[in-house]
Coordinates of C-alpha atoms in Angstrom, one line a residue:
M1 CA 18.7 -21.9 66.5
F2 CA 19.4 -25.5 67.5
N3 CA 15.9 -26.4 68.4
K4 CA 12.5 -24.9 68.9
K5 CA 11.1 -27.7 71.0
I6 CA 13.1 -27.6 74.3
S7 CA 11.1 -28.0 77.5
A8 CA 9.9 -24.8 79.2
I9 CA 12.0 -25.4 82.3
A10 CA 15.2 -25.9 80.3
L11 CA 14.5 -22.9 78.1
S12 CA 14.0 -20.6 81.1
V13 CA 17.4 -21.5 82.6
T14 CA 19.4 -21.4 79.4
M15 CA 18.6 -17.9 78.3
G16 CA 21.9 -16.5 77.1
L17 CA 23.0 -19.9 75.9
V18 CA 22.6 -20.7 72.2
A19 CA 19.1 -22.3 71.9
A20 CA 18.9 -25.9 72.9
C21 CA 18.0 -28.9 71.0
G22 CA 15.6 -31.0 72.9
S23 CA 13.2 -33.2 70.9
D24 CA 9.5 -33.4 70.7
S25 CA 8.2 -36.8 71.8
S26 CA 5.7 -37.0 69.0
S27 CA 6.4 -39.4 66.1
N28 CA 7.4 -38.2 62.7
S29 CA 5.7 -41.1 61.0
A30 CA 2.2 -39.8 60.8
D31 CA 2.4 -38.6 57.2
V32 CA 5.0 -40.8 55.6
E33 CA 6.1 -44.2 56.6
A34 CA 9.6 -44.4 58.0
T35 CA 12.1 -46.7 56.3
E36 CA 15.7 -47.6 57.0
D37 CA 16.8 -45.3 54.2
S38 CA 14.8 -42.3 55.5
V39 CA 16.2 -42.8 59.1
K40 CA 19.7 -43.0 57.7
A41 CA 19.3 -39.9 55.6
N42 CA 17.8 -37.9 58.4
Y43 CA 20.6 -39.0 60.8
V44 CA 23.2 -37.7 58.4
A45 CA 21.3 -34.4 58.2
M46 CA 21.3 -34.2 62.0
A47 CA 25.0 -35.0 62.1
Y48 CA 25.8 -32.2 59.7
A49 CA 23.6 -29.7 61.5
S50 CA 25.1 -30.5 64.9
Y51 CA 28.7 -30.4 63.8
S52 CA 28.0 -27.2 61.9
D53 CA 26.6 -25.6 65.0
S54 CA 29.6 -27.0 67.0
L55 CA 31.9 -25.4 64.5
T56 CA 30.1 -22.1 64.5
T57 CA 30.3 -21.9 68.3
A58 CA 33.9 -23.0 68.3
Q59 CA 34.8 -20.2 65.9
A60 CA 33.0 -17.8 68.2
L61 CA 35.0 -19.2 71.1
K62 CA 38.2 -18.7 69.2
S63 CA 37.3 -15.1 68.3
A64 CA 36.5 -14.4 72.0
I65 CA 39.8 -15.9 73.0
D66 CA 41.7 -13.8 70.4
V67 CA 40.0 -10.7 71.8
F68 CA 41.0 -11.7 75.3
I69 CA 44.6 -12.4 74.4
A70 CA 44.9 -9.1 72.7
A71 CA 43.3 -7.3 75.7
P72 CA 43.5 -9.6 78.8
T73 CA 40.9 -7.9 81.0
E74 CA 38.6 -9.6 83.4
A75 CA 35.7 -8.5 81.2
N76 CA 37.1 -10.1 78.1
L77 CA 37.9 -13.3 80.1
S78 CA 34.3 -13.4 81.1
L79 CA 33.2 -13.2 77.5
A80 CA 35.5 -16.0 76.5
K81 CA 34.1 -18.1 79.3
A82 CA 30.6 -17.4 78.1
A83 CA 31.6 -18.5 74.6
Y84 CA 32.9 -21.7 76.0
K85 CA 29.6 -22.3 77.7
E86 CA 27.7 -21.7 74.5
A87 CA 30.0 -24.1 72.6
R88 CA 29.0 -26.9 74.9
V89 CA 25.4 -26.8 73.8
P90 CA 25.7 -28.2 70.3
Y91 CA 28.8 -30.2 70.8
Q92 CA 27.5 -32.3 73.7
Q93 CA 24.5 -33.2 71.5
S94 CA 26.8 -34.4 68.7
E95 CA 28.5 -36.9 71.1
I96 CA 25.7 -39.4 70.5
M97 CA 27.4 -40.1 67.2
R98 CA 30.7 -41.2 68.8
W99 CA 30.3 -45.0 69.0
D100 CA 30.9 -45.8 65.3
T101 CA 33.7 -48.4 65.6
S102 CA 31.4 -51.2 64.4
I103 CA 30.7 -49.4 61.1
T104 CA 34.1 -47.9 60.5
V105 CA 36.8 -50.3 61.8
A106 CA 37.0 -52.2 58.5
A107 CA 36.2 -49.4 56.2
D108 CA 39.7 -48.0 55.6
L109 CA 38.3 -44.5 55.6
T110 CA 41.8 -42.9 56.0
S111 CA 42.9 -44.1 52.6
D112 CA 41.7 -40.8 51.0
G113 CA 43.2 -38.7 53.8
G114 CA 39.8 -38.3 55.7
L115 CA 38.9 -39.2 59.2
A116 CA 38.9 -42.8 60.3
S117 CA 35.9 -42.6 62.7
V118 CA 34.1 -40.2 65.0
D119 CA 35.3 -42.1 68.1
E120 CA 39.0 -41.9 67.1
W121 CA 38.6 -38.2 66.4
E122 CA 36.6 -37.4 69.5
G123 CA 39.5 -38.2 71.8
Q124 CA 41.4 -35.2 70.5
V125 CA 38.4 -32.9 71.0
N126 CA 36.7 -33.8 74.2
A127 CA 38.9 -36.2 76.2
W128 CA 38.6 -36.1 80.0
P129 CA 39.4 -36.3 82.8
L130 CA 42.4 -34.0 82.4
D131 CA 45.6 -33.9 84.5
E132 CA 46.3 -30.2 84.6
S133 CA 49.8 -30.7 85.8
H134 CA 50.7 -32.0 82.3
I135 CA 49.6 -28.8 80.7
D136 CA 51.4 -26.8 83.4
S137 CA 54.6 -28.6 82.7
I138 CA 54.4 -27.7 79.0
I139 CA 53.8 -24.1 79.9
A140 CA 56.7 -24.1 82.3
D141 CA 59.1 -25.6 79.7
D142 CA 60.9 -23.7 77.0
E143 CA 59.7 -25.5 73.8
A144 CA 57.8 -23.3 71.4
I145 CA 54.0 -23.8 72.0
N146 CA 52.0 -24.4 68.9
V147 CA 49.5 -26.9 67.5
D148 CA 52.2 -29.4 66.7
L149 CA 53.4 -29.5 70.3
L150 CA 49.9 -29.9 71.7
L151 CA 49.3 -32.9 69.3
A152 CA 52.6 -34.4 70.2
Q153 CA 52.0 -34.2 74.0
N154 CA 48.4 -35.4 73.9
G155 CA 48.3 -38.7 75.7
A156 CA 52.1 -38.6 76.3
N157 CA 53.7 -41.5 78.1
D158 CA 50.6 -43.6 77.2
N159 CA 48.7 -41.8 79.9
E160 CA 45.1 -41.0 78.9
A161 CA 44.9 -38.2 81.5
N162 CA 47.7 -36.3 79.8
V163 CA 45.2 -34.4 77.7
T164 CA 46.6 -31.3 76.0
T165 CA 44.0 -30.7 73.2
G166 CA 40.3 -30.0 72.9
V167 CA 37.6 -28.3 74.9
H168 CA 38.8 -29.3 78.4
A169 CA 42.3 -28.0 77.8
I170 CA 40.7 -24.7 76.8
E171 CA 38.4 -24.9 79.8
Y172 CA 41.4 -25.4 82.1
M173 CA 43.2 -22.5 80.6
L174 CA 40.2 -20.2 81.0
W175 CA 39.2 -21.2 84.5
G176 CA 42.3 -22.8 86.1
A177 CA 42.0 -25.5 88.7
D178 CA 38.9 -25.7 90.9
N179 CA 40.3 -26.0 94.4
N180 CA 36.9 -25.7 96.1
G181 CA 36.2 -29.5 96.3
T182 CA 32.5 -30.0 96.6
E183 CA 31.9 -26.5 97.9
A184 CA 30.6 -23.6 95.8
G185 CA 33.0 -22.1 93.3
A186 CA 34.7 -22.9 90.0
G187 CA 38.3 -22.3 89.0
E188 CA 39.5 -18.7 89.6
R189 CA 42.3 -18.1 87.1
P190 CA 42.8 -14.3 86.9
A191 CA 43.1 -12.4 83.6
I192 CA 46.5 -11.2 84.6
D193 CA 47.8 -14.7 84.0
F194 CA 47.8 -13.8 80.3
D195 CA 48.8 -10.2 80.6
V196 CA 52.3 -9.9 79.1
T197 CA 52.8 -6.3 80.3
G198 CA 51.7 -7.0 83.9
C199 CA 52.6 -10.6 84.3
L200 CA 53.2 -11.8 87.9
D201 CA 55.5 -14.5 86.6
T202 CA 57.4 -15.3 83.4
L203 CA 54.7 -17.5 81.8
C204 CA 52.0 -15.2 80.6
E205 CA 53.0 -15.2 77.0
R206 CA 53.3 -19.0 77.0
R207 CA 49.8 -19.3 78.5
A208 CA 48.5 -17.1 75.8
D209 CA 50.3 -19.2 73.2
Y210 CA 48.8 -22.3 74.6
L211 CA 45.2 -21.0 74.7
E212 CA 45.5 -19.7 71.1
A213 CA 46.9 -23.0 69.8
A214 CA 44.2 -25.1 71.6
S215 CA 41.4 -22.9 70.2
E216 CA 42.9 -23.0 66.7
L217 CA 43.1 -26.8 66.8
L218 CA 39.6 -27.1 68.0
V219 CA 38.3 -25.1 65.0
D220 CA 40.4 -27.2 62.6
D221 CA 39.1 -30.4 64.1
L222 CA 35.5 -29.4 63.9
T223 CA 36.0 -28.1 60.4
A224 CA 37.2 -31.5 59.4
M225 CA 34.3 -33.3 61.1
Q226 CA 31.7 -31.0 59.6
A227 CA 33.0 -31.8 56.1
E228 CA 32.6 -35.5 56.7
W229 CA 28.8 -35.1 57.0
S230 CA 28.0 -32.6 54.4
P231 CA 25.6 -33.3 51.5
T232 CA 28.6 -33.6 49.2
A233 CA 30.3 -36.0 51.6
A234 CA 27.2 -38.2 51.7
A235 CA 27.6 -38.8 48.0
T236 CA 31.4 -39.3 48.2
A237 CA 33.0 -42.7 49.0
G238 CA 35.5 -42.6 51.9
T239 CA 33.6 -40.2 54.1
L240 CA 31.9 -40.9 57.4
A241 CA 28.5 -39.9 55.9
H242 CA 28.8 -42.2 52.9
N243 CA 30.1 -45.0 55.0
F244 CA 27.1 -44.6 57.4
I245 CA 24.5 -44.5 54.6
N246 CA 25.9 -47.6 53.0
S247 CA 26.5 -49.6 56.2
E248 CA 24.3 -52.6 56.9
F249 CA 24.8 -51.9 60.6
A250 CA 23.7 -48.3 60.6
L251 CA 20.6 -48.9 62.6
D252 CA 22.4 -51.1 65.0
Y253 CA 24.8 -48.2 65.5
I254 CA 22.1 -45.7 66.2
I255 CA 20.3 -47.8 68.8
G256 CA 23.6 -48.9 70.3
S257 CA 24.7 -45.3 70.6
I258 CA 21.5 -44.4 72.4
H259 CA 22.1 -47.2 74.8
A260 CA 25.8 -46.4 75.3
M261 CA 25.2 -42.7 76.0
A262 CA 22.2 -43.2 78.2
T263 CA 23.0 -46.2 80.3
D264 CA 26.8 -46.3 80.3
E265 CA 28.1 -42.8 79.9
L266 CA 25.4 -40.7 81.6
A267 CA 24.1 -43.1 84.1
G268 CA 27.6 -44.3 84.9
A269 CA 30.7 -42.3 84.1
R270 CA 29.3 -38.8 83.9
M271 CA 26.8 -38.8 86.7
N272 CA 26.9 -41.8 89.1
S273 CA 30.6 -42.2 89.4
G274 CA 30.8 -38.8 91.1
L275 CA 27.8 -39.5 93.3
L276 CA 29.2 -42.9 94.4
L277 CA 32.8 -41.7 95.0
G278 CA 32.0 -38.2 96.3
D279 CA 34.8 -37.0 94.1
P280 CA 34.3 -33.8 92.1
E281 CA 37.2 -34.9 89.8
E282 CA 34.6 -37.3 88.3
E283 CA 32.4 -34.5 86.9
H284 CA 32.7 -33.7 83.2
D285 CA 33.5 -29.9 83.2
C286 CA 35.3 -29.8 86.5
F287 CA 37.2 -26.6 86.1
S288 CA 34.2 -24.4 85.0
D289 CA 31.5 -26.2 87.1
L290 CA 29.4 -26.5 83.9
S291 CA 28.8 -30.2 84.1
H292 CA 25.1 -29.6 84.4
I293 CA 25.3 -28.1 80.8
A294 CA 27.3 -31.1 79.6
I295 CA 25.1 -33.8 80.9
Y296 CA 21.8 -32.1 80.0
Y297 CA 22.8 -31.7 76.4
N298 CA 24.2 -35.2 76.2
F299 CA 20.7 -36.3 77.1
Q300 CA 19.3 -34.1 74.4
G301 CA 21.5 -36.0 72.0
V302 CA 19.9 -39.2 73.1
K303 CA 16.4 -37.8 72.4
N304 CA 17.5 -36.3 69.1
A305 CA 18.7 -39.7 67.9
F306 CA 15.5 -41.5 69.0
Y307 CA 13.0 -39.0 67.7
G308 CA 14.9 -37.8 64.6
N309 CA 14.9 -34.0 65.5
Y310 CA 17.7 -31.5 65.8
G311 CA 16.9 -27.8 65.3
D312 CA 15.4 -27.3 61.9
V313 CA 16.2 -30.9 61.0
E314 CA 13.0 -32.9 61.5
G315 CA 12.6 -36.3 60.0
H316 CA 12.4 -39.9 60.8
G317 CA 14.2 -41.2 63.8
I318 CA 14.8 -44.8 64.8
G319 CA 11.8 -44.4 67.2
D320 CA 9.5 -44.1 64.2
L321 CA 10.6 -47.6 63.0
V322 CA 10.0 -48.9 66.5
M323 CA 6.5 -47.3 66.6
Q324 CA 5.5 -48.9 63.3
L325 CA 6.4 -52.3 64.5
D326 CA 5.5 -52.2 68.2
E327 CA 3.7 -49.2 69.6
T328 CA 4.0 -50.5 73.2
T329 CA 7.8 -50.6 73.0
Y330 CA 7.8 -47.1 71.5
N331 CA 5.5 -45.7 74.2
N332 CA 7.6 -47.3 77.0
I333 CA 10.8 -45.5 75.7
D334 CA 8.9 -42.3 75.0
T335 CA 7.5 -42.3 78.5
A336 CA 10.9 -43.0 80.0
L337 CA 12.6 -40.3 78.0
M338 CA 10.0 -37.7 79.1
D339 CA 10.5 -38.8 82.7
I340 CA 14.3 -38.4 82.5
E341 CA 13.8 -35.0 80.8
V342 CA 12.0 -33.8 84.0
H343 CA 15.0 -34.8 86.1
M344 CA 17.6 -33.4 83.7
S345 CA 15.8 -30.1 83.5
Q346 CA 15.8 -29.8 87.2
I347 CA 19.6 -30.4 87.3
M348 CA 20.0 -27.7 84.7
E349 CA 17.8 -25.4 86.7
F350 CA 19.8 -26.0 89.9
G351 CA 23.0 -25.1 88.2
E352 CA 21.7 -22.0 86.3
R353 CA 19.5 -20.3 88.8
E354 CA 20.6 -16.8 89.8
V355 CA 20.1 -17.2 93.5
D356 CA 22.0 -20.0 95.3
P357 CA 22.9 -22.1 92.3
I358 CA 23.9 -25.7 93.0
K359 CA 26.4 -27.1 90.6
Y360 CA 27.0 -30.8 89.9
D361 CA 30.1 -30.9 92.1
Q362 CA 28.1 -29.6 95.0
I363 CA 25.5 -32.3 94.4
I364 CA 28.3 -34.8 94.5
G365 CA 29.1 -33.6 98.0
Q366 CA 25.6 -33.6 99.3
A367 CA 24.2 -36.0 101.8
S368 CA 21.7 -38.7 100.9
G369 CA 18.2 -37.2 100.9
D370 CA 19.2 -33.7 100.0
T371 CA 16.9 -32.3 97.4
E372 CA 19.3 -31.8 94.5
R373 CA 21.1 -35.1 95.1
T374 CA 17.7 -37.0 95.2
V375 CA 16.9 -35.6 91.7
A376 CA 20.3 -36.6 90.3
E377 CA 20.0 -40.1 91.8
A378 CA 16.5 -40.4 90.3
A379 CA 17.9 -39.4 86.9
V380 CA 20.6 -42.0 87.1
D381 CA 18.0 -44.7 88.1
A382 CA 15.8 -43.7 85.2
L383 CA 18.6 -43.7 82.7
T384 CA 19.7 -47.2 84.0
E385 CA 16.2 -48.5 83.6
L386 CA 16.2 -47.5 79.9
D387 CA 18.4 -50.6 79.4
A388 CA 15.5 -53.0 79.3
D389 CA 13.4 -50.8 77.0
I390 CA 16.3 -50.2 74.6
K391 CA 17.0 -53.9 74.5
A392 CA 13.3 -54.5 73.7
A393 CA 13.6 -52.1 70.8
V394 CA 16.7 -54.0 69.5
Q395 CA 14.5 -57.1 69.5
V396 CA 11.6 -55.3 67.7
L397 CA 14.0 -54.1 65.0
S398 CA 15.9 -57.4 64.8
L399 CA 19.2 -55.6 65.3
N400 CA 22.4 -56.7 67.0
P401 CA 24.4 -55.2 69.8
I402 CA 27.3 -53.0 68.6
D403 CA 30.8 -52.6 70.0
T404 CA 30.8 -49.6 72.2
S405 CA 34.3 -50.1 73.6
G406 CA 35.8 -47.2 71.6
G407 CA 37.9 -44.8 73.8
G408 CA 37.1 -41.3 72.5
D409 CA 36.6 -40.1 76.1
S410 CA 39.1 -41.0 78.7
D411 CA 36.4 -42.1 81.1

């Protein structure tokens, strides 16, 4: 289970998903005083747990895809889609760890063959938006489809939208293009698109090869990232965990990542861009219409980093350090996060309810004043207003702004 402290609203609408990882707002500093070292150690433990859960659900996704390819029925396609949905729960929470350029850029972490940074790696795993025509052109070609081809074609022609790897490539293969605009309905790719014996064109085998290669690569990538945060890695020079623990800028990175995810990514690229432009292409999971899942668990990642809780991992978060130095600043952030949680839980409920669900692309198309859009706009406003509170925490902790210009996502 990823966390036992998710809000009641979110829990009720995520039944069937792997359990969520919201965080309790209470401080962990009541019994033992938080220190820089205790916050660092707990952060590494959370990273290992979240990447382990991400790997486990990716392996389950690959297994479901293998079953579907072997027997391409609508029932098996639905099971693969359900596995994709579950895989988004832990992975989206791990994204808070992406902005590590400031602590990895000069560390030469690839000298031992390991990963250079989370941010560099992330672009192969979760890059978006995705130009589906690039994948279609690969499938329509005659070059053998395998992991090597997907890697070679990822970002081809220096175009960030030419995404061929990661979760969104898998999402596109499972759902197909969503041609419904801001109306109800996700992509409607039929299972027969992968049925070699009943194929309606000549490309079913190549689609199957693509889906298998993409899911294999996703598992490989997450296996590599999980290893970078293991207890063994934490004690091994050249790993991301060891580098983090020994970085003088680790706390700057944690608070900077909270700021980047909350005020830049969520408030900006992942939520407000679509609302402002009225363009469903701006939503995160645009083929499956699961953007409410993606943004909700991105926010849980923000809370996890601040409070220091992820699933069974409960220790000191950077919020504990803030509380020890300035309880008012802590309370301001705590109150703001709880307010945002209410809005995010409502967005989750809109998308998951059985009767008349409203997905995020439908919210994008709503008129000003409509109920669901009002909630989304309130969430954006509250996330944006976190800026001042987080900057206050930076001052309390005597930290420095970090470089958050890394390009893991193609936002």
